[in-house]
């Protein structure tokens, strides 16, 4: 099971790396002429390739076109054949060291042993990263519990929410442990700002953080971390 998962992850990572390189090239060429929405869509393609191992059958594929132009060899593994009007599922196989798939059967014993060792190293790395991320997040949440509620007596937050048409976030906190404003939480987000920020800058800070909430950037960041 671990071998199969690892083999899929390596192939998914190679596909995502190729698409990510293409996205960087597009951003480098177009620069600021590229709309923000387009940037989100382009990077969501990379995220999709890193999270979803399969592709739906399509007459055109970026990877296939690239391989035909550059001579780069890539194999397409059929996972599910098309049924009636439904498109079939396939997976990109960049490594091409398996003789059978789901579960993976490698072409030789030496290749199998090498991939088994790599799979365990990868699994331990994933486990360590997961535990470290969870521990750091828990530590941060614990420290930010000391944040003090800032009363919005002048209604600045309410005005900013109305301007951006944001319903979430009803409270602002100050905390001496943060160096720059941030949004904490996904379901019930809160804005935390450093102590000593003058009220003349508060409106602009809140507008900036509320845009993050409106775009659900914390959710995207969580998915990107995963």
Coordinates of C-alpha atoms in Angstrom, one line a residue:
X1 CA 0.0 0.0 0.0
X2 CA 2.8 2.4 1.0
X3 CA 4.7 1.6 -2.2
X4 CA 1.6 2.4 -4.4
X5 CA 0.9 5.7 -2.5
X6 CA 4.6 6.8 -2.8
X7 CA 4.8 5.9 -6.5
X8 CA 1.7 8.0 -7.1
X9 CA 3.0 10.9 -5.0
X10 CA 6.3 11.0 -6.9
X11 CA 4.5 11.1 -10.3
X12 CA 2.0 13.7 -9.0
X13 CA 4.9 15.8 -7.8
X14 CA 6.7 15.7 -11.1
X15 CA 3.5 16.7 -13.0
X16 CA 2.9 19.5 -10.5
X17 CA 6.5 20.7 -10.9
X18 CA 6.2 20.8 -14.7
X19 CA 2.9 22.8 -14.5
X20 CA 4.3 25.0 -11.7
X21 CA 7.3 25.9 -14.0
X22 CA 4.9 26.8 -16.8
X23 CA 2.9 29.0 -14.4
X24 CA 6.1 30.8 -13.3
X25 CA 7.0 31.4 -16.9
X26 CA 3.6 32.8 -17.7
X27 CA 3.8 35.1 -14.6
X28 CA 7.3 36.2 -15.6
X29 CA 6.3 37.1 -19.1
X30 CA 3.0 38.8 -18.3
X31 CA 3.9 40.2 -14.9
X32 CA 1.4 42.7 -13.6
X33 CA -0.7 42.4 -16.7
X34 CA -2.0 39.1 -15.4
X35 CA -5.2 39.6 -13.4
X36 CA -5.2 38.4 -9.7
X37 CA -8.0 36.0 -10.5
X38 CA -6.0 34.4 -13.2
X39 CA -3.1 33.9 -10.8
X40 CA -5.4 32.1 -8.4
X41 CA -6.7 29.9 -11.2
X42 CA -3.2 29.0 -12.5
X43 CA -1.8 28.1 -9.0
X44 CA -5.0 26.1 -8.3
X45 CA -4.0 23.9 -11.3
X46 CA -0.7 23.1 -9.5
X47 CA -2.6 22.5 -6.3
X48 CA -5.0 20.2 -8.1
X49 CA -2.1 18.1 -9.6
X50 CA -0.5 17.8 -6.1
X51 CA -3.7 16.6 -4.4
X52 CA -5.6 14.6 -7.1
X53 CA -3.7 11.6 -8.6
X54 CA -6.1 11.1 -11.6
X55 CA -7.1 13.0 -14.7
X56 CA -10.2 12.9 -16.7
X57 CA -9.8 11.8 -20.3
X58 CA -9.5 14.8 -22.7
X59 CA -8.5 15.3 -26.3
X60 CA -5.8 17.8 -25.4
X61 CA -3.3 17.6 -22.5
X62 CA -0.5 20.1 -21.6
X63 CA 1.9 17.3 -20.5
X64 CA 1.3 15.3 -23.7
X65 CA 1.8 18.3 -25.9
X66 CA 5.0 19.2 -24.0
X67 CA 6.3 15.6 -24.4
X68 CA 5.6 15.6 -28.1
X69 CA 7.5 18.9 -28.6
X70 CA 10.5 18.2 -26.3
X71 CA 10.7 14.4 -26.8
X72 CA 10.2 13.9 -23.0
X73 CA 8.8 10.5 -22.5
X74 CA 5.7 10.1 -20.3
X75 CA 3.3 7.2 -20.1
X76 CA -0.4 7.4 -19.5
X77 CA -1.9 4.7 -17.3
X78 CA -5.6 4.0 -17.7
X79 CA -7.3 3.7 -14.3
X80 CA -10.9 3.5 -15.5
X81 CA -12.1 3.2 -19.1
X82 CA -14.8 5.5 -20.3
X83 CA -18.4 4.3 -19.6
X84 CA -21.2 5.7 -21.8
X85 CA -21.0 9.5 -21.6
X86 CA -18.5 9.6 -18.6
X87 CA -14.9 10.3 -19.3
X88 CA -12.3 7.7 -18.3
X89 CA -9.7 8.2 -15.5
X90 CA -6.0 8.1 -16.2
X91 CA -2.7 8.9 -14.4
X92 CA 0.6 10.2 -15.6
X93 CA 3.5 7.9 -15.2
X94 CA 6.8 9.8 -15.4
X95 CA 9.0 7.2 -13.7
X96 CA 8.0 4.2 -15.8
X97 CA 9.6 1.7 -13.4
X98 CA 6.5 -0.4 -12.7
X99 CA 5.2 -3.4 -14.6
X100 CA 1.8 -3.2 -13.0
X101 CA -0.2 -0.7 -11.0
X102 CA -2.7 -0.5 -8.1
X103 CA -0.9 -2.2 -6.3
X104 CA 2.4 -1.3 -7.9
X105 CA 4.6 -4.1 -9.1
X106 CA 8.1 -3.0 -10.0
X107 CA 10.1 -4.3 -13.0
X108 CA 13.0 -5.7 -10.9
X109 CA 13.8 -6.6 -7.3
X110 CA 16.5 -3.9 -7.0
X111 CA 14.1 -1.2 -8.1
X112 CA 11.5 -2.5 -5.7
X113 CA 13.9 -2.5 -2.7
X114 CA 15.1 1.1 -3.6
X115 CA 11.5 2.3 -3.8
X116 CA 10.5 0.6 -0.6
X117 CA 13.4 2.3 1.3
X118 CA 12.5 5.7 -0.3
X119 CA 8.8 5.2 0.5
X120 CA 9.6 4.7 4.2
X121 CA 11.9 7.7 4.3
X122 CA 9.1 9.7 2.6
X123 CA 6.5 8.5 5.1
X124 CA 8.7 9.3 8.1
X125 CA 9.3 12.8 6.6
X126 CA 5.5 13.4 6.1
X127 CA 4.8 12.2 9.7
X128 CA 7.6 14.5 11.1
X129 CA 6.3 17.5 9.1
X130 CA 2.7 16.8 10.1
X131 CA 3.6 16.6 13.8
X132 CA 5.9 19.6 13.6
X133 CA 3.3 21.7 11.8
X134 CA 0.6 20.7 14.3
X135 CA 2.8 21.4 17.3
X136 CA 3.8 24.9 15.9
X137 CA 0.2 25.7 15.2
X138 CA -0.9 24.6 18.7
X139 CA 1.9 26.6 20.2
X140 CA 1.0 29.7 18.2
X141 CA -2.7 29.4 19.1
X142 CA -1.8 29.1 22.8
X143 CA 0.4 32.2 22.7
X144 CA -2.3 34.2 20.8
X145 CA -4.8 33.5 23.5
X146 CA -3.2 36.3 25.4
X147 CA -4.4 38.7 22.7
X148 CA -6.6 41.5 24.1
X149 CA -10.0 42.4 22.5
X150 CA -10.0 45.8 20.9
X151 CA -13.3 47.7 21.2
X152 CA -14.4 49.1 17.9
X153 CA -16.0 52.2 19.4
X154 CA -15.7 54.2 16.2
X155 CA -17.2 51.5 14.0
X156 CA -14.2 51.2 11.7
X157 CA -14.4 47.5 11.4
X158 CA -18.1 47.6 10.7
X159 CA -17.5 50.3 8.0
X160 CA -14.8 48.3 6.3
X161 CA -16.9 45.1 6.3
X162 CA -19.8 47.0 4.8
X163 CA -17.5 48.4 2.1
X164 CA -16.1 45.0 1.1
X165 CA -19.4 43.2 1.8
X166 CA -17.8 40.8 4.2
X167 CA -19.9 39.1 6.9
X168 CA -17.3 37.1 8.7
X169 CA -15.0 38.5 11.4
X170 CA -16.7 40.6 14.1
X171 CA -13.7 41.2 16.4
X172 CA -10.2 42.8 16.4
X173 CA -7.5 41.8 18.9
X174 CA -4.2 43.3 19.8
X175 CA -1.2 41.3 20.8
X176 CA 2.4 42.3 21.6
X177 CA 3.7 39.0 20.3
X178 CA 2.9 39.7 16.6
X179 CA 5.0 42.0 14.4
X180 CA 2.4 42.4 11.7
X181 CA -1.4 42.1 11.3
X182 CA -2.8 38.6 10.6
X183 CA -6.0 36.7 10.3
X184 CA -6.5 33.8 12.6
X185 CA -9.0 31.0 12.0
X186 CA -11.0 29.8 9.0
X187 CA -14.6 29.3 10.2
X188 CA -14.7 32.2 12.6
X189 CA -11.7 34.4 11.5
X190 CA -10.3 37.1 13.8
X191 CA -8.0 39.9 13.0
X192 CA -5.0 40.3 15.3
X193 CA -2.9 43.5 15.1
X194 CA 0.3 44.5 16.9
X195 CA 0.1 46.8 19.9
X196 CA 0.6 50.5 19.3
X197 CA -0.8 50.9 15.8
X198 CA -2.2 54.4 15.2
X199 CA -5.9 54.7 14.4
X200 CA -5.0 56.5 11.1
X201 CA -3.6 53.3 9.7
X202 CA -6.2 51.0 11.2
X203 CA -8.7 51.4 8.4
X204 CA -6.2 50.4 5.7
X205 CA -5.0 47.4 7.8
X206 CA -8.5 46.1 8.3
X207 CA -9.3 46.5 4.6
X208 CA -6.2 44.5 3.8
X209 CA -7.0 41.7 6.2
X210 CA -10.7 41.6 5.3
X211 CA -9.7 41.1 1.6
X212 CA -7.7 38.0 2.8
X213 CA -10.9 36.8 4.6
X214 CA -13.1 37.5 1.6
X215 CA -10.8 35.5 -0.7
X216 CA -10.5 32.7 2.0
X217 CA -6.7 32.9 1.8
X218 CA -6.4 31.1 5.1
X219 CA -8.2 28.1 3.6
X220 CA -6.0 28.2 0.5
X221 CA -2.9 28.4 2.7
X222 CA -4.0 25.3 4.7
X223 CA -4.6 23.4 1.5
X224 CA -1.2 24.5 0.2
X225 CA 0.5 23.4 3.4
X226 CA -1.2 20.0 3.1

